[in-house]
Coordinates of C-alpha atoms in Angstrom, one line a residue:
Chain I
X300 CA -15.7 29.0 96.0
X301 CA -14.7 27.6 92.9
X302 CA -13.3 29.7 90.2
X303 CA -12.6 29.5 86.4
X304 CA -9.6 31.1 84.6
X305 CA -9.4 31.6 81.2
X306 CA -6.1 33.4 80.8
X307 CA -5.9 34.8 77.0
X308 CA -9.2 36.9 76.0
X309 CA -8.4 37.1 72.1
X310 CA -6.6 34.2 70.3
X311 CA -5.9 34.5 66.7
X312 CA -5.0 31.5 64.8
X313 CA -4.3 30.6 60.8
X314 CA -6.7 28.5 59.3
X315 CA -5.4 25.1 59.4
X316 CA -3.4 25.6 62.6
X317 CA -3.8 24.0 66.1
X318 CA -5.6 25.9 68.6
X319 CA -5.7 25.7 71.9
X320 CA -7.9 27.5 75.0
X321 CA -6.6 27.1 78.2
X322 CA -8.6 26.7 81.6
X323 CA -7.9 26.5 84.5
X324 CA -10.1 26.2 87.7
X325 CA -9.7 26.4 91.4
X326 CA -11.7 23.8 93.3
X327 CA -10.7 20.8 95.5
X328 CA -13.8 18.4 95.0
X329 CA -14.9 16.5 92.0
X330 CA -16.7 18.8 89.5
X331 CA -17.9 18.6 86.2
X332 CA -16.1 21.1 83.5
X333 CA -17.8 22.5 80.0
X334 CA -17.0 24.2 77.3
X335 CA -19.6 26.6 76.0
X336 CA -19.3 28.5 72.6
X337 CA -21.3 31.6 71.0
X338 CA -21.0 32.1 67.8
X339 CA -21.7 35.6 66.2
X340 CA -25.3 36.5 66.1
X341 CA -26.2 33.0 67.7
X342 CA -27.2 31.9 71.1
X343 CA -24.7 30.7 74.0
X344 CA -24.6 26.8 73.5
X345 CA -22.9 23.8 74.8
X346 CA -19.9 22.2 73.1
X347 CA -18.7 19.7 75.3
X348 CA -18.6 18.4 78.8
X349 CA -15.7 16.2 80.4
X350 CA -18.0 13.2 81.2
X351 CA -19.0 13.1 77.7
X352 CA -15.6 12.3 76.7
X353 CA -16.6 12.9 73.0
X354 CA -15.2 15.0 70.1
X355 CA -17.6 18.0 68.9
X356 CA -16.9 19.9 65.8
X357 CA -13.4 18.4 66.1
X358 CA -12.9 19.8 69.6
X359 CA -11.7 17.9 72.4
X360 CA -11.1 18.6 76.2
X361 CA -9.4 16.2 79.1
X362 CA -9.9 16.9 82.5
X363 CA -6.8 17.0 84.3
X364 CA -7.4 17.0 87.9
X365 CA -3.4 17.1 88.8
X366 CA -2.9 20.5 87.4
X367 CA -6.8 21.2 87.3
X368 CA -7.0 22.4 83.8
X369 CA -9.4 21.5 81.4
X370 CA -8.0 23.0 77.7
X371 CA -9.9 22.6 74.7
X372 CA -8.1 21.8 71.7
X373 CA -8.4 21.0 68.2
X374 CA -5.5 20.1 65.5
X375 CA -6.6 22.2 62.4
X376 CA -8.7 25.5 63.1
X377 CA -11.5 26.2 60.6
X378 CA -12.9 29.5 59.6
X379 CA -16.3 28.4 61.2
X380 CA -14.6 28.1 64.6
X381 CA -14.8 31.6 65.1
X382 CA -16.3 32.6 68.1
X383 CA -16.6 33.4 71.8
X384 CA -15.7 30.3 74.5
X385 CA -16.3 29.8 78.1
X386 CA -15.2 27.5 80.3
X387 CA -17.3 26.5 83.0
X388 CA -17.4 24.5 86.6
X389 CA -20.1 22.8 88.5
X390 CA -19.0 22.0 91.6
X391 CA -20.6 18.3 91.1
X392 CA -22.6 16.3 88.5
X393 CA -25.9 17.4 89.2
X394 CA -24.8 20.5 90.9
X395 CA -26.9 23.2 88.8
X396 CA -24.7 26.3 89.8
X397 CA -22.3 27.1 87.1
X398 CA -19.2 29.2 87.3
X399 CA -18.3 30.7 84.3
X400 CA -14.4 31.8 82.9
X401 CA -14.2 35.3 81.5
X402 CA -14.2 33.8 77.9
X403 CA -11.8 33.7 75.1
X404 CA -12.6 35.3 71.7
X405 CA -11.0 33.3 69.0
X406 CA -10.8 34.8 65.6
X407 CA -9.6 32.0 62.6
X408 CA -7.9 34.0 60.0
X409 CA -8.2 32.8 56.3
Chain B
X188 CA -40.5 25.1 68.6
X189 CA -38.9 24.6 72.1
X190 CA -36.6 26.8 73.5
X191 CA -36.3 30.3 75.7
X192 CA -37.8 33.6 74.6
X193 CA -36.5 36.5 76.4
X194 CA -38.2 40.0 75.5
X195 CA -37.6 42.5 75.2
X196 CA -34.3 42.4 72.9
X197 CA -33.6 46.1 73.9
X198 CA -34.6 48.2 76.5
X199 CA -34.1 51.6 77.4
X200 CA -34.4 53.2 81.1
X201 CA -34.2 56.3 82.9
X202 CA -32.2 56.1 85.7
X203 CA -34.3 55.5 88.9
X204 CA -36.6 53.2 86.7
X205 CA -37.5 49.8 87.5
X206 CA -37.3 47.5 84.7
X207 CA -38.8 43.8 84.3
X208 CA -37.0 41.6 81.8
X209 CA -39.2 38.4 80.7
X210 CA -38.0 35.0 80.0
X211 CA -40.1 32.0 79.2
X212 CA -39.5 28.8 78.5
X213 CA -41.1 25.7 76.8
X214 CA -38.4 23.0 77.3
X215 CA -40.6 21.3 80.7
X216 CA -37.0 22.5 82.4
X217 CA -37.1 22.8 86.4
X218 CA -34.5 25.4 86.4
X219 CA -34.1 28.5 85.4
X220 CA -31.0 30.8 85.8
X221 CA -30.3 34.7 85.0
X222 CA -27.4 35.6 84.1
X223 CA -25.7 39.1 83.3
X224 CA -22.8 39.1 80.2
X225 CA -20.2 42.1 80.3
X226 CA -17.2 42.5 78.1
X227 CA -14.0 40.9 79.6
X228 CA -16.3 39.8 82.7
X229 CA -17.9 36.5 81.3
X230 CA -21.0 35.4 83.0
X231 CA -22.0 36.1 86.1
X232 CA -25.1 34.4 88.2
X233 CA -27.4 36.9 89.3
X234 CA -30.5 34.4 90.6
X235 CA -31.3 30.9 89.7
X236 CA -34.7 28.8 90.7
X237 CA -34.9 24.9 90.8
X238 CA -38.3 24.5 91.4
X239 CA -41.3 26.7 91.3
X240 CA -41.8 29.0 94.3
X241 CA -38.3 28.7 95.0
X242 CA -35.3 30.7 94.2
X243 CA -31.6 31.4 95.1
X244 CA -29.3 34.5 95.0
X245 CA -26.1 33.9 92.6
X246 CA -23.2 35.9 92.9
X247 CA -24.4 39.6 92.0
X248 CA -27.8 39.6 93.4
X249 CA -28.0 43.0 94.8
X250 CA -30.0 45.4 92.9
X251 CA -32.0 43.0 91.5
X252 CA -35.4 40.5 92.4
X253 CA -37.2 37.4 90.7
X254 CA -40.3 35.4 90.7
X255 CA -40.6 32.0 89.9
X256 CA -44.7 31.7 90.3
X257 CA -44.9 29.5 87.1
X258 CA -42.6 26.6 86.1
X259 CA -42.5 28.2 82.3
X260 CA -41.9 31.6 83.4
X261 CA -38.6 33.4 85.5
X262 CA -38.9 37.1 85.2
X263 CA -35.9 39.5 86.5
X264 CA -36.4 42.9 87.8
X265 CA -33.7 45.4 87.9
X266 CA -34.6 47.7 90.5
X267 CA -33.3 51.4 90.7
X268 CA -30.7 50.1 93.5
X269 CA -28.8 48.5 90.9
X270 CA -25.9 50.7 90.6
X271 CA -24.4 49.9 87.2
X272 CA -27.5 48.1 85.2
X273 CA -26.5 48.6 81.9
X274 CA -25.7 45.0 80.3
X275 CA -26.5 42.3 78.5
X276 CA -29.1 40.2 80.3
X277 CA -29.2 36.0 79.8
X278 CA -31.8 33.8 80.5
X279 CA -31.0 30.1 80.6
X280 CA -32.9 26.8 81.4
X281 CA -31.9 23.0 82.4
X282 CA -33.5 19.9 83.7
X283 CA -32.7 20.8 87.2
X284 CA -30.7 19.6 89.7
X285 CA -29.4 15.7 90.6
X286 CA -29.4 14.4 87.3
X287 CA -26.8 14.6 84.6
X288 CA -28.1 17.4 82.4
X289 CA -28.4 19.9 85.5
X290 CA -25.8 21.5 83.7
X291 CA -26.6 21.6 80.2
X292 CA -28.1 24.9 80.1
X293 CA -30.0 26.4 77.0
X294 CA -30.0 30.1 76.8
X295 CA -32.3 32.8 75.2
X296 CA -31.2 35.1 72.6
X297 CA -30.6 37.7 75.6
X298 CA -32.0 41.4 76.8
X299 CA -29.7 44.6 76.3
X300 CA -30.6 47.0 78.8
X301 CA -29.0 50.7 78.6
X302 CA -29.6 53.2 81.4
X303 CA -29.5 56.9 79.9

């Protein structure tokens, strides 16, 4: 079964500092990877997906199949980035059963 | 205004009682899901349905039941057999299987169930 690991529960960074959220997965096939985000008092929503290869709100994530990782990065954190971030994996594009990691709480200190 | 509506937002239940959480979507999505969100546990899949009149167990289906009689609706019943039902429950939907939008989930606002 596929598994997603997000090692750090809480990450505190100063505004303007780089932020990196780690995500490692265990699955031997060709998975589809996602980052979902939940801002305070808002619904959980998609942030980005690896097949889109785009930057959303300054965040990027690269799928590294060799290291089975999909780390989320942003060079300069903003206060509005404070949120809960979940990494998620599907076994294949179009397979609609996602496995979520346990999440990272990010706090950006002004 | 398209989206997913979950009700009730807060629910209290006595031990031994069944309770049903409502989830309705007007996005014309084929697939619907129920997740349970616990602090430090992330999201765990309870049940999902890819099409009307069909559903599959997720990772933690014991003590729960669902139905999918209409495309728009996917209610979840938390039965008295669920040993630890106090949690935050999230409903989601997506366009369905075998397309690029299958895993772009739209989530509801959630229902918080507390068992007294």
